[in-house]
Short mmCIF file of C-alpha atoms in Angstrom, two decimals:
data_model
loop_
_atom_site.label_atom_id
_atom_site.label_comp_id
_atom_site.label_asym_id
_atom_site.label_seq_id
_atom_site.Cartn_x
_atom_site.Cartn_y
_atom_site.Cartn_z
CA MET D 1 98.23 50.86 32.37
CA PRO D 2 96.64 53.62 34.52
CA LEU D 3 92.85 53.97 34.36
CA LYS D 4 90.81 57.09 33.63
CA ILE D 5 88.35 57.25 36.51
CA ILE D 6 85.20 59.26 37.15
CA PHE D 7 84.43 59.58 40.86
CA MET D 8 80.96 60.23 42.29
CA GLY D 9 80.63 61.15 45.97
CA THR D 10 79.35 63.79 48.33
CA PRO D 11 80.03 63.64 52.13
CA GLU D 12 83.16 63.33 54.28
CA PHE D 13 82.81 59.54 54.03
CA SER D 14 83.79 59.74 50.34
CA ILE D 15 87.03 61.67 50.84
CA PRO D 16 89.44 58.84 51.83
CA SER D 17 88.53 56.93 48.65
CA LEU D 18 89.01 59.96 46.41
CA LYS D 19 92.24 60.87 48.21
CA LEU D 20 93.78 57.41 47.66
CA LEU D 21 92.69 57.43 44.01
CA LYS D 22 94.24 60.88 43.56
CA GLU D 23 97.51 59.62 45.09
CA SER D 24 97.53 56.44 42.96
CA ASN D 25 98.89 56.14 39.43
CA HIS D 26 95.34 56.34 38.06
CA GLU D 27 93.82 59.56 36.73
CA VAL D 28 90.67 61.01 38.27
CA ILE D 29 89.35 62.87 35.22
CA CYS D 30 86.22 64.30 36.86
CA VAL D 31 84.28 64.29 40.12
CA TYR D 32 80.49 64.37 40.28
CA THR D 33 78.90 65.59 43.51
CA GLN D 34 75.65 67.14 44.75
CA SER D 35 74.95 70.80 44.06
CA PRO D 36 75.96 73.48 46.61
CA LYS D 37 73.17 74.45 49.03
CA LYS D 38 72.31 77.60 50.92
CA LYS D 39 73.07 77.33 54.63
CA SER D 40 70.05 79.45 55.50
CA ARG D 41 67.89 82.16 53.98
CA GLY D 42 70.06 84.14 51.55
CA GLN D 43 73.18 83.24 53.45
CA LYS D 44 76.41 81.39 52.66
CA ILE D 45 76.47 78.78 49.88
CA LEU D 46 77.82 75.45 51.16
CA LYS D 47 79.70 73.13 48.83
CA THR D 48 79.84 69.43 49.61
CA PRO D 49 82.98 68.08 51.32
CA ILE D 50 83.93 66.28 48.10
CA HIS D 51 83.42 69.46 46.07
CA THR D 52 85.76 71.39 48.37
CA PHE D 53 88.37 68.60 48.41
CA SER D 54 88.30 68.35 44.61
CA GLU D 55 88.81 72.08 44.11
CA GLU D 56 91.69 72.08 46.60
CA ASN D 57 93.31 69.28 44.60
CA ASN D 58 92.63 70.71 41.14
CA ILE D 59 90.14 68.02 40.11
CA LYS D 60 87.37 68.94 37.67
CA VAL D 61 83.95 69.02 39.41
CA ARG D 62 80.42 68.72 38.01
CA THR D 63 77.22 69.18 40.01
CA ASN D 64 74.52 68.90 37.34
CA ASN D 65 71.64 66.44 37.53
CA LEU D 66 72.57 63.17 35.83
CA ASN D 67 69.11 62.96 34.25
CA GLU D 68 69.76 66.01 32.08
CA LYS D 69 70.36 65.06 28.45
CA ASN D 70 73.39 67.33 28.04
CA GLU D 71 74.96 65.89 31.18
CA PHE D 72 74.76 62.38 29.79
CA LEU D 73 76.40 63.53 26.57
CA GLN D 74 79.18 65.24 28.53
CA PHE D 75 79.68 62.14 30.66
CA LYS D 76 80.19 59.99 27.56
CA LYS D 77 82.71 62.51 26.18
CA PHE D 78 84.93 61.89 29.21
CA ASN D 79 85.21 58.26 27.99
CA PRO D 80 86.19 56.84 31.42
CA ASP D 81 87.60 53.37 31.99
CA LEU D 82 85.91 53.02 35.39
CA VAL D 83 83.34 54.86 37.54
CA ILE D 84 83.64 54.80 41.34
CA VAL D 85 80.60 55.75 43.46
CA VAL D 86 80.95 56.44 47.19
CA ALA D 87 77.89 57.89 48.97
CA TYR D 88 76.93 60.02 45.98
CA GLY D 89 73.35 60.52 47.13
CA GLN D 90 71.65 60.02 43.77
CA MET D 91 70.62 56.91 41.88
CA ILE D 92 72.66 56.35 38.72
CA PRO D 93 70.25 56.50 35.75
CA ASP D 94 69.90 53.31 33.74
CA GLN D 95 71.28 54.86 30.55
CA TYR D 96 74.64 55.37 32.26
CA LEU D 97 74.74 51.78 33.51
CA LYS D 98 74.07 50.55 29.96
CA ILE D 99 77.16 52.25 28.47
CA PRO D 100 79.07 49.36 26.85
CA ASN D 101 82.20 48.07 28.62
CA LEU D 102 81.96 50.56 31.48
CA LEU D 103 82.00 49.24 35.04
CA PHE D 104 80.36 51.17 37.88
CA LEU D 105 81.70 50.23 41.32
CA ASN D 106 80.11 51.26 44.61
CA VAL D 107 81.69 51.40 48.09
CA HIS D 108 78.79 50.52 50.39
CA ALA D 109 79.01 50.68 54.19
CA SER D 110 77.58 47.29 55.10
CA LEU D 111 78.11 43.58 54.58
CA LEU D 112 75.65 43.13 51.74
CA PRO D 113 72.97 41.88 51.36
CA LYS D 114 72.43 43.17 54.91
CA TRP D 115 71.50 46.85 55.19
CA ARG D 116 70.91 47.90 51.63
CA GLY D 117 69.86 51.54 51.46
CA ALA D 118 70.54 55.02 52.78
CA ALA D 119 71.50 54.50 56.44
CA PRO D 120 73.44 51.22 56.83
CA ILE D 121 75.75 52.52 59.57
CA GLU D 122 72.97 53.82 61.81
CA ARG D 123 70.78 50.74 61.27
CA ALA D 124 73.60 48.35 62.16
CA ILE D 125 74.13 50.15 65.48
CA ILE D 126 70.41 50.47 66.31
CA ASN D 127 70.02 46.77 65.58
CA MET D 128 72.95 46.08 67.95
CA ASP D 129 74.80 44.07 65.30
CA LYS D 130 78.12 42.65 66.45
CA GLU D 131 79.85 43.41 63.16
CA THR D 132 79.47 45.30 59.92
CA GLY D 133 81.85 46.34 57.16
CA VAL D 134 82.15 47.56 53.59
CA SER D 135 81.25 45.91 50.32
CA ILE D 136 82.77 46.84 46.96
CA MET D 137 80.02 45.98 44.54
CA LYS D 138 79.03 46.32 40.90
CA ILE D 139 76.18 48.81 40.50
CA GLU D 140 73.04 47.47 38.89
CA LYS D 141 69.59 48.97 38.41
CA LYS D 142 68.15 47.61 41.68
CA LEU D 143 69.37 49.50 44.78
CA ASP D 144 72.53 47.98 46.33
CA ALA D 145 71.68 44.60 44.84
CA GLY D 146 74.62 44.07 42.49
CA PRO D 147 77.25 41.36 43.00
CA TYR D 148 80.19 42.28 45.22
CA ILE D 149 83.88 41.72 44.55
CA SER D 150 85.21 42.18 48.07
CA GLN D 151 84.08 42.74 51.65
CA ALA D 152 85.96 43.87 54.76
CA LYS D 153 84.56 43.37 58.27
CA VAL D 154 84.78 45.47 61.44
CA LYS D 155 83.47 44.85 64.97
CA ILE D 156 80.73 46.88 66.67
CA ASN D 157 80.55 47.24 70.46
CA GLU D 158 78.69 49.33 73.09
CA GLU D 159 81.15 52.20 72.56
CA THR D 160 80.68 52.39 68.79
CA THR D 161 78.94 55.50 67.49
CA SER D 162 77.91 56.30 63.94
CA GLY D 163 80.62 58.97 63.89
CA SER D 164 83.44 56.61 64.88
CA LEU D 165 82.16 53.78 62.69
CA ARG D 166 81.71 56.02 59.65
CA GLU D 167 85.31 57.21 59.93
CA GLU D 168 86.63 53.66 60.31
CA LEU D 169 84.61 52.32 57.39
CA SER D 170 85.55 55.22 55.11
CA LYS D 171 89.24 54.37 55.54
CA ILE D 172 88.76 50.61 55.20
CA GLY D 173 86.54 51.16 52.17
CA ALA D 174 89.19 53.28 50.45
CA LYS D 175 91.91 50.69 51.05
CA THR D 176 89.69 47.82 49.87
CA LEU D 177 88.68 49.82 46.79
CA LEU D 178 92.29 50.14 45.63
CA GLU D 179 92.80 46.40 46.15
CA VAL D 180 89.72 45.69 44.03
CA ILE D 181 90.95 47.95 41.22
CA GLU D 182 94.20 45.99 41.15
CA LEU D 183 92.20 42.74 40.90
CA ILE D 184 90.22 44.17 37.98
CA MET D 185 93.35 45.31 36.16
CA SER D 186 94.95 41.89 36.56
CA GLY D 187 91.80 40.08 35.45
CA LYS D 188 91.43 38.35 38.83
CA ASP D 189 88.15 39.99 39.86
CA LYS D 190 85.42 37.53 40.85
CA TYR D 191 81.86 38.55 41.69
CA THR D 192 79.66 37.05 44.41
CA LYS D 193 75.94 37.23 43.75
CA GLN D 194 73.89 38.53 46.67
CA ASP D 195 71.25 36.34 48.27
CA ASP D 196 68.13 38.52 47.98
CA SER D 197 66.31 36.40 50.57
CA LYS D 198 68.76 37.65 53.24
CA ALA D 199 68.52 41.33 52.29
CA THR D 200 67.51 43.93 54.90
CA HIS D 201 66.67 47.56 54.19
CA ALA D 202 68.50 50.44 55.90
CA LYS D 203 65.82 53.09 55.50
CA LYS D 204 66.69 56.77 55.79
CA ILE D 205 66.68 58.18 59.33
CA ASP D 206 63.41 59.95 60.08
CA LYS D 207 63.42 62.98 62.40
CA SER D 208 60.78 61.34 64.58
CA GLU D 209 63.23 58.55 65.44
CA THR D 210 65.71 60.92 67.03
CA LYS D 211 63.50 61.92 69.98
CA ILE D 212 64.26 59.63 72.94
CA ASN D 213 61.34 57.50 74.08
CA TRP D 214 61.92 56.65 77.74
CA ASN D 215 59.31 53.87 77.46
CA GLU D 216 61.90 51.81 75.59
CA ASN D 217 64.47 49.65 77.36
CA ALA D 218 67.69 51.45 78.35
CA LYS D 219 69.70 49.13 76.11
CA ASP D 220 67.68 50.17 73.06
CA ILE D 221 67.86 53.86 73.98
CA VAL D 222 71.65 53.74 74.30
CA ALA D 223 71.88 51.98 70.93
CA LYS D 224 69.89 54.82 69.33
CA ILE D 225 72.02 57.44 71.07
CA ASN D 226 75.13 55.77 69.63
CA ALA D 227 73.55 55.46 66.19
CA PHE D 228 72.70 59.17 66.06
CA SER D 229 75.93 60.44 67.65
CA PRO D 230 77.16 63.01 66.88
CA ASN D 231 74.55 63.74 64.19
CA PRO D 232 71.63 64.14 63.92
CA GLY D 233 71.65 63.42 67.66
CA ALA D 234 69.13 61.66 69.92
CA TRP D 235 67.42 64.21 72.17
CA PHE D 236 64.96 64.96 74.97
CA LYS D 237 63.60 68.09 76.58
CA MET D 238 64.46 69.34 80.08
CA ASN D 239 63.33 72.71 81.45
CA ASN D 240 61.87 73.44 78.00
CA GLN D 241 65.29 73.10 76.41
CA ARG D 242 66.24 70.50 73.82
CA ILE D 243 69.19 68.40 75.01
CA LYS D 244 71.10 66.31 72.49
CA VAL D 245 72.76 63.23 74.00
CA ILE D 246 76.21 62.48 72.60
CA LYS D 247 77.24 59.63 74.90
CA ALA D 248 75.41 57.50 77.48
CA ILE D 249 75.54 54.09 79.13
CA GLU D 250 73.00 51.68 80.56
CA VAL D 251 72.88 51.32 84.38
CA SER D 252 70.82 48.97 86.55
CA LEU D 253 68.83 51.57 88.50
CA SER D 254 65.06 51.56 88.10
CA GLY D 255 62.25 53.99 88.77
CA LYS D 256 59.31 55.79 87.17
CA VAL D 257 59.86 55.90 83.41
CA GLY D 258 61.28 59.21 82.17
CA THR D 259 62.20 60.45 85.64
CA ILE D 260 65.60 61.78 86.77
CA LEU D 261 66.77 59.36 89.46
CA ASP D 262 69.89 61.15 90.69
CA LYS D 263 71.88 64.34 90.17
CA SER D 264 74.34 62.63 87.83
CA LEU D 265 71.53 62.62 85.26
CA VAL D 266 70.45 59.00 85.42
CA ILE D 267 67.05 58.70 83.74
CA ALA D 268 64.70 55.76 84.22
CA ALA D 269 63.68 53.74 81.17
CA LYS D 270 61.23 50.86 80.79
CA LYS D 271 63.96 48.47 81.88
CA ASN D 272 67.01 49.82 83.74
CA SER D 273 68.18 53.42 83.25
CA VAL D 274 70.28 55.64 81.03
CA LYS D 275 73.23 57.52 82.51
CA ILE D 276 74.18 60.48 80.34
CA LEU D 277 77.91 61.19 80.04
CA LYS D 278 78.17 63.77 77.26
CA LEU D 279 75.51 66.13 75.93
CA GLN D 280 74.79 69.31 74.01
CA LYS D 281 72.28 72.07 74.66
CA GLU D 282 70.63 73.54 71.58
CA GLY D 283 72.98 76.06 69.97
CA LYS D 284 75.80 75.27 72.40
CA LYS D 285 79.00 73.22 72.35
CA ILE D 286 79.23 69.57 73.37
CA MET D 287 80.07 69.22 77.07
CA ASN D 288 80.79 66.53 79.64
CA LEU D 289 78.16 65.83 82.29
CA ASN D 290 80.13 67.51 85.11
CA ASP D 291 80.37 70.76 83.17
CA PHE D 292 76.66 70.61 82.38
CA ILE D 293 75.68 70.08 86.03
CA VAL D 294 77.65 73.16 87.13
CA GLY D 295 75.48 75.54 85.10
CA ASN D 296 72.15 73.71 85.00
CA SER D 297 69.55 72.65 87.52
CA VAL D 298 69.21 68.87 87.74
CA LYS D 299 66.41 67.95 90.16
CA ILE D 300 65.74 64.39 91.25
CA GLY D 301 62.18 63.40 90.41
CA THR D 302 61.86 65.66 87.38
CA GLU D 303 59.79 64.02 84.66
CA LEU D 304 61.20 64.53 81.17
CA ASN D 305 59.47 64.72 77.83
#
């Protein structure tokens, strides 16, 4: 028997899960997402990716705060069989979780209990983990601490960026979610309790982290560049211009920390150097190194900040 599902999500990451649910025999009765925001002062109103997708597919959308009394009453009127949460961006209030016989499932982008929190993808890359994945878990009051039903693993290597990993995990998460729903419907769902002693916290990315510190080892700098690529972007300043680094590799050259060592934009770090391959000037398009060199002065010996 098809389920009546409420979906809660906000960014691009959430779309594959909602899309597969929409295409399944289940009914998505309503989508909850974050409120539209102004792009800049008095300018265009931006709806979330999930909001736009839902409207394009004729799915009812709500953007009110879950803590509002009337919103809770409306939620209960929907009388869903299941609630799916994928990067919603707001904690689910306890009164919702206490609704009798209603299961809240979350698609989380890590292999729990590792990397609970807001930025599991970025933290896995910065930490130079060899693998990560998705966990389909039951939502409980404590953040990302509920038991999981299923996990799917993926490898991480030196080429992996947050952009590529996010896209891969969003698709794997959607596929695994449908498998879990089938297990629930057939009564074969089993829950694995998380070991809290092994939990690590994936704290939100702070703006201060995105500025490149050349006093770190090249390996660590490249990991941060990958973790913040394409957004928010790791950056440095050259000729008083902010340069966002999209792609870079570690090379074995050495020199004075923070100094350009050759015209192919190799920059010395504490240990070894960082060779930049793809970058973006503030307000400009992403470009390959060769295109950047054509229109910009790259002087050996320049100290960067």
